[in-house]
Amino acid sequence: MNAKKAYQKQNIFRVLKILSYLAGYPLCMVLLLQAAYASGFGTKGYAVEILLGAWVLVTVVQIVMTLITKSFSARAVSVSLVSIVLLLGFSVYFDVTGPKQLQSIAESYVRDYKQLGEGDTVTLQEEDGYYVAEVLLEGEEETFTVKTDIYTYDKCLAEIKPWSGGGSIAGSIGSLEGRFCSVYNIGGSSRGSDNTDGSEVGPAREKRDGSGELEYWFGETGDVYSENGLYNDAYIPGTNQAIEILLTIYHTQAQYKEMGKDADEELEKALLEVESSREWLDYVASEEYQSVYGEGGTAYKYMLTEERMDDLLAALIPGIFEAESISDLLGIATTFSGSIQTYVDAFKQVKSVDDAIAALGTLGLSVDKQQIMDLVNSLAWYQMPSVLPKMYFIEDDDLRTYAYAKYYAEDHGATVGSVLYAEDQENGKIGKITMSDSGVSIKDNAFSEEDMYKIRANRLYGNFFQKMLARRYAYYFAAFTALAFLFAYFFGYKQWMNAVIVKKAAGIPVKR
Amino acid sequence: MKVFKAILRVLLHLIAYPAMVALILYLNWDIIDGQFVNYGIFTLVGVLIAAVMMLVFYIFYPIITRKKSKKSKLCQTVCVILIPVLSLAGLWAGCDRYLPDFISDATSGTISYEDLAENNWKTRAQVNADLINDFIAMNVQIGTLPFPIGMEEEEEVIQYYQTVGLDTEIEVLVEEECPYKTINELLAIQYQSIDGNGYTAFTDPWIGFANGGRLTIPCLIHLILDKRTVNPKKVDLESPAVQYTENDDGTITVDQVLFATYDEENGLYLADWQWTVLDMTGENTELALGDTLKGVKVLGEMTIFDLIQMVYGLNDDLIPNVLNDVSMIIADEDIAGSEIYIQYDSETGNLALVPANTARGVHGYMKMAWLDSNGLIYALVTLFSVRNVFIAFAGWIAFIMLLDAGLRGVCKDEKQRRKKYLAQLDAAVKPQAPVEPEEEEERVAIPVTPAPLSGCKVSNSLSDIQRMNRERIERQIAQDPYGNVYRGYNVRDFYR
């Protein structure tokens, strides 16, 4: 061979080698990144990670093969084989497990929604691209059908467009949860780990009865519990916890309705029973409780107590009646009704809660101190994180769990601005209720059980659609990358061959 | 021709880095012109980074392209192009990956990457310019920045303070023996009060809820009632505004964090002020009570709203005066500790709680925190001002350097190198006329410069058979100067 020609060929083969390599994984990654970005999965998503992982593995194999053999053909074949095995292996594995994952989501939805037991049988069928379940209850002979919104695997595949990915399908599945979070003013995941009194927040502790069970309700996610087993003061539930709380409320109410009872009335009765129970009375008398809610207890630093109410009234009332503009206003008011002056005189004397009760009496309003303090406590009661709440002592398990659910949905929700439930189903408000937001109507916006089960099922998809996108590109590029490697090594070999000829001819020592 | 080429090269270089620096200077000019007096070098960060990049380039450029360099001109050109590509585009590729999280952490999530990227840095610069200008205007209006001698118009005074510079000693403040002599010192005192005596003194998690749009009634009650404690680590104990006691056990208790204020009776002085949670947000809290006021009947068919409207009809100053008096009553230490103004919308019947920030000459907490770190924010803003320019100029300068390489004779150089290399090949394979032993020796002795070829390695772990084969072929090559031995020859024979 002419050495000059070899020199020219060497450069041509070098370029061809690089181009061949670029036509494999680099091209695959560029197209996948574009698709992942266009689909809304983001370029740091799972789909990219899968193929990037395969590329890294193949590169490691390339390095290892370079170290152990000088044979171009051995390197080319082994690297191509590994690449094919990785990409096809993942795709085939996903094709095998994907339908099972969808079936499991569909079955989970049906079992969850219909509250099926282990003995009940669910048989899934495909109908117009959706899974439909035939349910046979234990001990019964007739089945009934439950339609689901879960796509079959083939329909999912059809929805993932070749070059744009599956963003739309994933988006439509996520939109229901998005609306749920918006209505209840929560996030997808729970957050917050802080107590007002600075006490520690951590994982659920063991129950005090020594049973070894953990003291928690509605799912344990992270370090979120106070010492008394309640969520910490700053806790804002995520989708899963909010659904669990709401389903507990709905189910308990339905359960008591079936028995011809009202769950709220039963809860009230149970709390009254607790108040007179030996357990509760002993607990109230204990040092643990008294040091917090007894005389001079630590909880009152964070509460509006009667003493603080007295101070407040003593500062507020004289100020009001001494203000010139307010005197003018009252002067105008007395021209409408002479009796107003009597009320004014009565209220001018107010310096404490007792005075206020007396002054309200002149208006014909009969209230006692307990009513006033109940009203104040409904707004400014502080449940100390170290003290067990009264509902802890309810004996009936269902009612106790119901009490906790209501506490989180209503009381805790009102404190953190995420009200989950309102007893008044006609006019009640839920969601973001703050000083400047009045929430949304429960009647028009509350999520049905069915929707919540759908959200729960949808959360099982996880990275399914990203894997599906990765699968599509893995299938496309399994052959391409292998071919690209074969060509790259072939051209590399030709380049090397010509380089040796050229160097030998030019008398340049060849590196060994 | 040489002079023409030299001039052309100078021109090309001028439209590369110097043009980039000039463009960045132009883009930052408004910030530098308006805020250099306040924040000095922080406003020059963008220009300085560009200048440093230029400096780096012009340090390496002559080293890489020196005549004595063993690298070919093509190789030199590649190196020269790599500098702008890596230092300009590469820098921002890295920044785009890591800066979002860093900015979010550094500003506690109050400024995001999106607030600065693309052309949003201009908006951010304007927001921060407005913050300091508004702060000055508010303080002139309430008297904490007094009128300099000879100035009577408020607008004129505001303009004076806005241009005098934050660290310039102000004559009138020095004369009045104020606890602060410059605007920056006033800002430090006011921020310390709203931060140490305000935001950080409130209990968690309630202040976080209030600032995160979750100011519920229980949250408000906690923020009003819970005992506040000033953390000594959050205030500057050296400041004249901080009064503290050293305890026997070595700990420190902060007694008061004073706040600069002015009234006609006492003039300028430091006072102990309390802050409410509304002062932290610095924004009005709308109470949508209109429907309630219009719905509750008190006298026959007359609603509360009708009653208020009637009072308005009788005396239109009365209701505002009542609300003003109520805010003064609320300011009592035993109630809220600070004024909360109440605004009444006579058309809708809605009420709004208005914080005392403007009346005290401060922004809400978050804006005051920005103002306190305004220099750093300007540094960030001007850093982002170079982003698009760097990315665009990375390509542009690469292009310019290619043209420059052409003028440096890279093509000619490559041609010559190729020619030389091929000549070596020719010399190696050319048939030699009657071969004398000496000439033969001479031919063998021709010094050969190794060409910068790469990409081929020959194994050094040859088997005996492979070595024998190779030696055989090498012998054939030596005996066959025409190169005929290569015909039909397969390199794999080396290793067979």
CSV table of N, CA and C in Angstrom, one decimal, chain A residues 1 3-4 7-8 10 14 44 70 185-186 191 194-196 233-234 236 301-304 308 311-312 315-316 319-320 323-326 328-329 332 336 379-380 382 414-418 432-437 493 495-497 499-508 510-512, chain B residues 97 203-206 209 213-222 225-227 285-287 310-311 314 318-319 321-322 325-326 329 332 334-335 353 418 421-422 425-426 428-429 448-451 453-460 470 474 477 483 486-487 489-492 494-495:
chain,number,residue,atom,x,y,z
A,1,MET,N,0.8,-1.2,0.0
A,1,MET,CA,0.0,0.0,0.0
A,1,MET,C,0.9,1.2,0.0
A,3,ALA,N,2.2,4.6,1.1
A,3,ALA,CA,2.2,5.2,2.4
A,3,ALA,C,1.4,6.5,2.4
A,4,LYS,N,1.5,7.3,1.3
A,4,LYS,CA,0.8,8.6,1.3
A,4,LYS,C,-0.7,8.4,1.4
A,7,TYR,N,-1.7,7.6,4.8
A,7,TYR,CA,-1.8,8.7,5.7
A,7,TYR,C,-3.1,9.4,5.5
A,8,GLN,N,-3.6,9.6,4.2
A,8,GLN,CA,-4.9,10.2,4.0
A,8,GLN,C,-6.0,9.4,4.6
A,10,GLN,N,-5.9,7.3,7.0
A,10,GLN,CA,-5.9,7.3,8.5
A,10,GLN,C,-6.8,8.4,9.0
A,14,ARG,N,-10.4,8.1,11.0
A,14,ARG,CA,-10.5,8.7,12.4
A,14,ARG,C,-11.8,9.5,12.5
A,44,LYS,N,-33.5,16.0,34.2
A,44,LYS,CA,-32.9,15.2,35.2
A,44,LYS,C,-33.7,14.0,35.7
A,70,LYS,N,-6.2,-6.6,23.0
A,70,LYS,CA,-5.8,-5.7,22.0
A,70,LYS,C,-6.6,-5.9,20.7
A,185,ASN,N,-55.4,23.1,50.1
A,185,ASN,CA,-54.3,23.9,50.4
A,185,ASN,C,-53.1,23.1,51.0
A,186,ILE,N,-52.8,22.0,50.4
A,186,ILE,CA,-51.7,21.1,50.9
A,186,ILE,C,-50.7,20.9,49.8
A,191,ARG,N,-45.1,18.3,55.1
A,191,ARG,CA,-44.0,19.0,55.6
A,191,ARG,C,-44.2,19.7,56.9
A,194,ASP,N,-41.8,21.4,63.6
A,194,ASP,CA,-41.5,22.4,64.6
A,194,ASP,C,-42.6,22.5,65.7
A,195,ASN,N,-42.2,22.6,66.9
A,195,ASN,CA,-43.2,22.8,68.0
A,195,ASN,C,-43.0,24.2,68.6
A,196,THR,N,-44.1,24.8,69.0
A,196,THR,CA,-44.1,26.1,69.5
A,196,THR,C,-43.2,26.2,70.8
A,233,ASP,N,-46.7,20.9,65.6
A,233,ASP,CA,-47.5,22.1,65.4
A,233,ASP,C,-47.4,22.6,63.9
A,234,ALA,N,-46.2,22.4,63.3
A,234,ALA,CA,-46.0,23.0,62.0
A,234,ALA,C,-46.4,22.0,60.9
A,236,ILE,N,-48.0,20.1,58.0
A,236,ILE,CA,-49.1,20.3,57.0
A,236,ILE,C,-49.1,18.9,56.2
A,301,LYS,N,-48.2,30.0,78.8
A,301,LYS,CA,-47.4,30.9,78.1
A,301,LYS,C,-47.9,31.1,76.6
A,302,TYR,N,-48.5,30.1,76.1
A,302,TYR,CA,-48.9,30.1,74.7
A,302,TYR,C,-50.4,30.2,74.6
A,303,MET,N,-51.1,30.6,75.6
A,303,MET,CA,-52.6,30.6,75.6
A,303,MET,C,-53.2,31.9,76.0
A,304,LEU,N,-54.4,32.1,75.7
A,304,LEU,CA,-55.1,33.3,76.1
A,304,LEU,C,-55.9,32.9,77.4
A,308,ARG,N,-54.9,36.9,81.3
A,308,ARG,CA,-54.5,37.7,80.1
A,308,ARG,C,-55.6,38.4,79.5
A,311,ASP,N,-56.2,41.4,81.7
A,311,ASP,CA,-55.2,42.5,81.3
A,311,ASP,C,-55.6,43.2,80.0
A,312,LEU,N,-56.0,42.4,79.1
A,312,LEU,CA,-56.4,42.9,77.8
A,312,LEU,C,-57.5,43.8,77.9
A,315,ALA,N,-56.7,47.1,79.5
A,315,ALA,CA,-56.0,48.1,78.7
A,315,ALA,C,-56.9,48.6,77.6
A,316,LEU,N,-57.8,47.8,77.1
A,316,LEU,CA,-58.6,48.1,75.9
A,316,LEU,C,-59.7,49.0,76.2
A,319,GLY,N,-59.2,52.8,77.0
A,319,GLY,CA,-58.7,53.4,75.8
A,319,GLY,C,-59.8,53.7,74.9
A,320,ILE,N,-60.8,52.8,74.7
A,320,ILE,CA,-61.9,53.0,73.8
A,320,ILE,C,-62.8,54.1,74.2
A,323,ALA,N,-61.2,57.7,73.9
A,323,ALA,CA,-61.0,58.2,72.6
A,323,ALA,C,-62.1,59.2,72.2
A,324,GLU,N,-61.6,60.3,71.7
A,324,GLU,CA,-62.6,61.4,71.4
A,324,GLU,C,-63.6,61.0,70.3
A,325,SER,N,-63.0,60.4,69.3
A,325,SER,CA,-63.8,60.0,68.1
A,325,SER,C,-64.9,59.0,68.5
A,326,ILE,N,-64.5,58.1,69.4
A,326,ILE,CA,-65.5,57.1,69.8
A,326,ILE,C,-66.6,57.7,70.7
A,328,ASP,N,-67.6,60.7,70.2
A,328,ASP,CA,-68.5,61.3,69.2
A,328,ASP,C,-69.5,60.3,68.6
A,329,LEU,N,-68.9,59.2,68.3
A,329,LEU,CA,-69.7,58.1,67.7
A,329,LEU,C,-70.8,57.7,68.6
A,332,ILE,N,-73.6,60.1,68.7
A,332,ILE,CA,-74.5,60.0,67.6
A,332,ILE,C,-75.5,58.8,67.9
A,336,PHE,N,-80.2,57.9,68.6
A,336,PHE,CA,-81.1,56.9,68.0
A,336,PHE,C,-81.9,56.2,69.2
A,379,LEU,N,-60.2,29.2,69.9
A,379,LEU,CA,-59.3,29.9,69.0
A,379,LEU,C,-57.8,29.9,69.6
A,380,ALA,N,-57.7,29.8,70.9
A,380,ALA,CA,-56.3,30.0,71.4
A,380,ALA,C,-55.9,28.9,72.4
A,382,TYR,N,-53.8,25.8,73.4
A,382,TYR,CA,-52.6,25.2,72.9
A,382,TYR,C,-52.4,23.8,73.5
A,414,ALA,N,-57.4,24.1,60.8
A,414,ALA,CA,-57.8,25.6,60.9
A,414,ALA,C,-56.5,26.3,61.4
A,415,THR,N,-55.7,25.7,62.2
A,415,THR,CA,-54.5,26.4,62.7
A,415,THR,C,-53.5,26.6,61.6
A,416,VAL,N,-53.3,25.6,60.8
A,416,VAL,CA,-52.2,25.8,59.8
A,416,VAL,C,-52.8,26.3,58.4
A,417,GLY,N,-54.1,26.5,58.3
A,417,GLY,CA,-54.6,27.1,57.1
A,417,GLY,C,-54.9,26.0,56.0
A,418,SER,N,-55.1,24.8,56.4
A,418,SER,CA,-55.5,23.7,55.5
A,418,SER,C,-56.6,22.9,56.1
A,432,LYS,N,-58.0,26.8,52.2
A,432,LYS,CA,-57.2,27.9,52.8
A,432,LYS,C,-58.1,28.9,53.5
A,433,ILE,N,-58.2,28.7,54.8
A,433,ILE,CA,-59.0,29.7,55.5
A,433,ILE,C,-58.0,30.4,56.4
A,434,THR,N,-57.7,31.7,56.1
A,434,THR,CA,-56.8,32.5,56.8
A,434,THR,C,-57.4,33.9,57.1
A,435,MET,N,-56.7,34.8,57.6
A,435,MET,CA,-57.2,36.1,57.8
A,435,MET,C,-57.7,36.8,56.6
A,436,SER,N,-57.1,36.4,55.4
A,436,SER,CA,-57.5,37.1,54.2
A,436,SER,C,-58.1,36.2,53.2
A,437,ASP,N,-58.2,34.9,53.5
A,437,ASP,CA,-58.8,33.9,52.6
A,437,ASP,C,-59.9,33.2,53.3
A,493,TYR,N,-10.0,0.4,13.9
A,493,TYR,CA,-9.1,-0.6,13.5
A,493,TYR,C,-8.4,-0.2,12.2
A,495,GLN,N,-8.1,2.8,11.0
A,495,GLN,CA,-7.3,4.0,11.3
A,495,GLN,C,-5.9,3.5,11.9
A,496,TRP,N,-6.0,2.6,12.8
A,496,TRP,CA,-4.8,2.1,13.5
A,496,TRP,C,-3.9,1.4,12.4
A,497,MET,N,-4.5,0.7,11.6
A,497,MET,CA,-3.8,-0.1,10.6
A,497,MET,C,-3.0,0.9,9.7
A,499,ALA,N,-2.2,4.0,10.4
A,499,ALA,CA,-1.2,4.7,11.2
A,499,ALA,C,0.1,3.9,11.3
A,500,VAL,N,-0.1,2.6,11.5
A,500,VAL,CA,1.1,1.8,11.6
A,500,VAL,C,1.9,1.8,10.3
A,501,ILE,N,1.2,1.7,9.2
A,501,ILE,CA,1.9,1.7,7.9
A,501,ILE,C,2.6,3.0,7.7
A,502,VAL,N,1.9,4.1,8.0
A,502,VAL,CA,2.5,5.4,7.8
A,502,VAL,C,3.7,5.6,8.6
A,503,LYS,N,3.6,5.3,9.9
A,503,LYS,CA,4.7,5.5,10.8
A,503,LYS,C,5.9,4.7,10.4
A,504,LYS,N,5.6,3.4,10.1
A,504,LYS,CA,6.7,2.6,9.7
A,504,LYS,C,7.4,3.1,8.5
A,505,ALA,N,6.6,3.6,7.5
A,505,ALA,CA,7.2,4.1,6.3
A,505,ALA,C,8.0,5.3,6.5
A,506,ALA,N,7.5,6.2,7.5
A,506,ALA,CA,8.2,7.4,7.8
A,506,ALA,C,9.4,7.2,8.7
A,507,GLY,N,9.6,6.0,9.2
A,507,GLY,CA,10.7,5.8,10.1
A,507,GLY,C,10.4,6.3,11.5
A,508,ILE,N,9.1,6.5,11.8
A,508,ILE,CA,8.8,7.0,13.1
A,508,ILE,C,8.5,5.8,14.0
A,510,VAL,N,7.0,3.3,16.4
A,510,VAL,CA,5.6,3.1,16.8
A,510,VAL,C,5.6,2.8,18.3
A,511,LYS,N,4.7,3.5,19.0
A,511,LYS,CA,4.6,3.3,20.4
A,511,LYS,C,4.2,1.9,20.7
A,512,ARG,N,4.8,1.3,21.6
A,512,ARG,CA,4.4,0.0,22.0
A,512,ARG,C,3.8,-0.1,23.3
B,97,ARG,N,-26.4,24.8,36.2
B,97,ARG,CA,-26.7,23.5,36.9
B,97,ARG,C,-26.7,23.7,38.4
B,203,THR,N,-42.1,33.3,67.7
B,203,THR,CA,-41.9,31.9,67.8
B,203,THR,C,-42.2,31.1,66.5
B,204,ASP,N,-41.4,30.1,66.3
B,204,ASP,CA,-41.7,29.2,65.2
B,204,ASP,C,-42.8,28.2,65.6
B,205,PRO,N,-43.6,27.7,64.8
B,205,PRO,CA,-43.6,27.9,63.3
B,205,PRO,C,-44.5,29.0,62.9
B,206,TRP,N,-45.0,29.8,63.8
B,206,TRP,CA,-46.0,30.7,63.5
B,206,TRP,C,-45.6,31.8,62.5
B,209,PHE,N,-45.5,30.5,59.1
B,209,PHE,CA,-46.9,30.4,58.5
B,209,PHE,C,-47.4,31.8,58.1
B,213,GLY,N,-48.2,32.8,53.8
B,213,GLY,CA,-49.6,32.9,53.4
B,213,GLY,C,-50.5,32.1,54.2
B,214,ARG,N,-50.2,31.7,55.4
B,214,ARG,CA,-51.0,30.9,56.3
B,214,ARG,C,-51.3,31.6,57.6
B,215,LEU,N,-51.6,32.9,57.5
B,215,LEU,CA,-51.9,33.7,58.8
B,215,LEU,C,-53.3,33.4,59.2
B,216,THR,N,-53.5,32.4,60.0
B,216,THR,CA,-54.8,32.1,60.4
B,216,THR,C,-55.1,32.8,61.8
B,217,ILE,N,-56.3,32.7,62.3
B,217,ILE,CA,-56.6,33.4,63.5
B,217,ILE,C,-55.8,32.8,64.7
B,218,PRO,N,-55.7,31.4,64.8
B,218,PRO,CA,-54.8,30.9,65.9
B,218,PRO,C,-53.4,31.3,65.7
B,219,CYS,N,-52.9,31.3,64.4
B,219,CYS,CA,-51.6,31.7,64.2
B,219,CYS,C,-51.3,33.2,64.6
B,220,LEU,N,-52.3,34.1,64.3
B,220,LEU,CA,-52.2,35.5,64.7
B,220,LEU,C,-52.2,35.6,66.3
B,221,ILE,N,-53.0,34.8,66.9
B,221,ILE,CA,-53.1,34.8,68.4
B,221,ILE,C,-51.7,34.4,69.0
B,222,HIS,N,-51.2,33.4,68.4
B,222,HIS,CA,-49.9,32.9,68.9
B,222,HIS,C,-48.8,34.0,68.7
B,225,LEU,N,-49.6,36.7,71.3
B,225,LEU,CA,-49.5,36.3,72.8
B,225,LEU,C,-48.2,35.6,73.2
B,226,ASP,N,-47.6,34.8,72.3
B,226,ASP,CA,-46.4,34.1,72.7
B,226,ASP,C,-45.3,35.0,73.1
B,227,LYS,N,-44.6,34.7,74.2
B,227,LYS,CA,-43.6,35.5,74.7
B,227,LYS,C,-42.4,35.6,73.7
B,285,THR,N,-53.6,43.3,55.2
B,285,THR,CA,-54.4,42.1,55.2
B,285,THR,C,-55.8,42.4,55.0
B,286,GLU,N,-56.3,42.0,53.9
B,286,GLU,CA,-57.7,42.3,53.6
B,286,GLU,C,-58.7,41.4,54.4
B,287,LEU,N,-59.6,42.0,55.0
B,287,LEU,CA,-60.7,41.2,55.7
B,287,LEU,C,-62.0,41.4,54.9
B,310,MET,N,-74.6,55.7,57.1
B,310,MET,CA,-75.3,56.8,57.7
B,310,MET,C,-74.4,57.7,58.5
B,311,VAL,N,-73.5,57.1,59.3
B,311,VAL,CA,-72.6,57.9,60.1
B,311,VAL,C,-71.6,58.7,59.2
B,314,LEU,N,-73.3,61.7,58.1
B,314,LEU,CA,-73.4,62.8,59.1
B,314,LEU,C,-72.0,63.5,59.3
B,318,LEU,N,-65.6,61.0,60.9
B,318,LEU,CA,-65.7,60.3,62.2
B,318,LEU,C,-65.2,58.9,62.1
B,319,ILE,N,-65.7,58.1,61.1
B,319,ILE,CA,-65.2,56.7,61.0
B,319,ILE,C,-63.7,56.6,60.9
B,321,ASN,N,-61.5,58.6,61.9
B,321,ASN,CA,-61.0,59.0,63.2
B,321,ASN,C,-61.1,57.9,64.2
B,322,VAL,N,-62.3,57.2,64.2
B,322,VAL,CA,-62.5,56.1,65.1
B,322,VAL,C,-61.4,55.0,64.9
B,325,ASP,N,-58.1,56.0,66.1
B,325,ASP,CA,-58.0,55.9,67.6
B,325,ASP,C,-57.9,54.4,68.0
B,326,VAL,N,-58.6,53.6,67.3
B,326,VAL,CA,-58.5,52.1,67.7
B,326,VAL,C,-57.1,51.6,67.4
B,329,ILE,N,-55.1,52.6,70.3
B,329,ILE,CA,-55.4,51.8,71.5
B,329,ILE,C,-54.7,50.4,71.4
B,332,ASP,N,-51.1,49.7,72.5
B,332,ASP,CA,-50.8,49.5,73.9
B,332,ASP,C,-49.9,48.3,74.1
B,334,ASP,N,-49.8,46.2,76.4
B,334,ASP,CA,-50.5,45.0,76.8
B,334,ASP,C,-51.4,44.4,75.8
B,335,ILE,N,-51.6,45.1,74.7
B,335,ILE,CA,-52.5,44.5,73.6
B,335,ILE,C,-51.5,44.0,72.5
B,353,LEU,N,-56.4,45.5,57.4
B,353,LEU,CA,-55.4,45.8,58.5
B,353,LEU,C,-54.1,46.3,57.8
B,418,ARG,N,2.1,19.3,6.2
B,418,ARG,CA,1.7,18.1,5.5
B,418,ARG,C,2.7,17.8,4.4
B,421,TYR,N,5.8,16.4,6.0
B,421,TYR,CA,5.5,15.0,6.4
B,421,TYR,C,5.5,14.0,5.3
B,422,LEU,N,4.8,14.5,4.2
B,422,LEU,CA,4.8,13.6,3.0
B,422,LEU,C,6.2,13.5,2.4
B,425,LEU,N,7.8,10.9,4.1
B,425,LEU,CA,7.3,9.6,3.5
B,425,LEU,C,8.0,9.3,2.2
B,426,ASP,N,8.1,10.3,1.4
B,426,ASP,CA,8.7,10.2,0.1
B,426,ASP,C,10.2,9.7,0.3
B,428,ALA,N,11.4,8.2,2.6
B,428,ALA,CA,11.5,6.9,3.2
B,428,ALA,C,11.2,5.8,2.1
B,429,VAL,N,10.3,6.1,1.1
B,429,VAL,CA,9.9,5.1,0.2
B,429,VAL,C,10.5,5.3,-1.2
B,448,VAL,N,14.7,12.1,11.4
B,448,VAL,CA,13.2,12.1,11.2
B,448,VAL,C,12.5,12.7,12.4
B,449,THR,N,11.7,13.7,12.1
B,449,THR,CA,11.0,14.4,13.2
B,449,THR,C,9.7,13.6,13.4
B,450,PRO,N,9.5,13.2,14.6
B,450,PRO,CA,8.2,12.5,14.8
B,450,PRO,C,7.0,13.4,14.5
B,451,ALA,N,6.1,12.9,13.7
B,451,ALA,CA,4.9,13.7,13.4
B,451,ALA,C,3.9,13.6,14.5
B,453,LEU,N,1.2,12.4,15.1
B,453,LEU,CA,0.1,11.5,14.8
B,453,LEU,C,-0.2,10.7,16.1
B,454,SER,N,-1.4,10.5,16.3
B,454,SER,CA,-1.7,9.7,17.5
B,454,SER,C,-2.8,8.7,17.2
B,455,GLY,N,-3.3,8.1,18.1
B,455,GLY,CA,-4.4,7.2,17.9
B,455,GLY,C,-4.0,5.8,17.6
B,456,CYS,N,-2.7,5.5,17.5
B,456,CYS,CA,-2.3,4.1,17.3
B,456,CYS,C,-1.3,3.6,18.3
B,457,LYS,N,-1.5,2.5,18.7
B,457,LYS,CA,-0.6,1.9,19.7
B,457,LYS,C,-0.3,0.5,19.2
B,458,VAL,N,0.9,0.1,19.4
B,458,VAL,CA,1.2,-1.3,19.0
B,458,VAL,C,1.5,-2.0,20.3
B,459,SER,N,1.0,-3.2,20.4
B,459,SER,CA,1.2,-3.9,21.6
B,459,SER,C,2.6,-4.2,21.9
B,460,ASN,N,2.9,-4.1,23.2
B,460,ASN,CA,4.3,-4.5,23.6
B,460,ASN,C,4.3,-5.9,24.3
B,470,ARG,N,7.0,-9.9,13.0
B,470,ARG,CA,7.3,-8.5,12.9
B,470,ARG,C,8.7,-8.2,12.4
B,474,GLU,N,9.9,-6.3,9.1
B,474,GLU,CA,10.8,-5.2,9.2
B,474,GLU,C,12.0,-5.4,8.3
B,477,ILE,N,10.9,-4.7,4.8
B,477,ILE,CA,10.8,-3.2,4.6
B,477,ILE,C,12.2,-2.6,4.3
B,483,GLY,N,8.6,0.1,-1.2
B,483,GLY,CA,7.4,0.0,-0.5
B,483,GLY,C,6.5,-1.1,-1.1
B,486,TYR,N,4.3,-3.6,1.0
B,486,TYR,CA,3.0,-3.2,1.6
B,486,TYR,C,1.8,-3.8,0.7
B,487,ARG,N,2.1,-4.0,-0.5
B,487,ARG,CA,1.0,-4.5,-1.3
B,487,ARG,C,0.5,-5.8,-0.8
B,489,TYR,N,-0.4,-6.6,2.0
B,489,TYR,CA,0.1,-6.8,3.3
B,489,TYR,C,-1.0,-6.5,4.3
B,490,ASN,N,-1.2,-7.3,5.3
B,490,ASN,CA,-2.2,-7.0,6.3
B,490,ASN,C,-1.5,-6.8,7.7
B,491,VAL,N,-1.8,-5.7,8.3
B,491,VAL,CA,-1.1,-5.3,9.5
B,491,VAL,C,-1.3,-6.4,10.6
B,492,ARG,N,-2.4,-7.1,10.5
B,492,ARG,CA,-2.6,-8.2,11.5
B,492,ARG,C,-1.5,-9.2,11.5
B,494,PHE,N,1.5,-8.6,11.7
B,494,PHE,CA,2.4,-8.3,12.8
B,494,PHE,C,2.2,-9.2,14.0
B,495,TYR,N,1.0,-9.5,14.2
B,495,TYR,CA,0.6,-10.2,15.5
B,495,TYR,C,0.2,-11.7,15.3
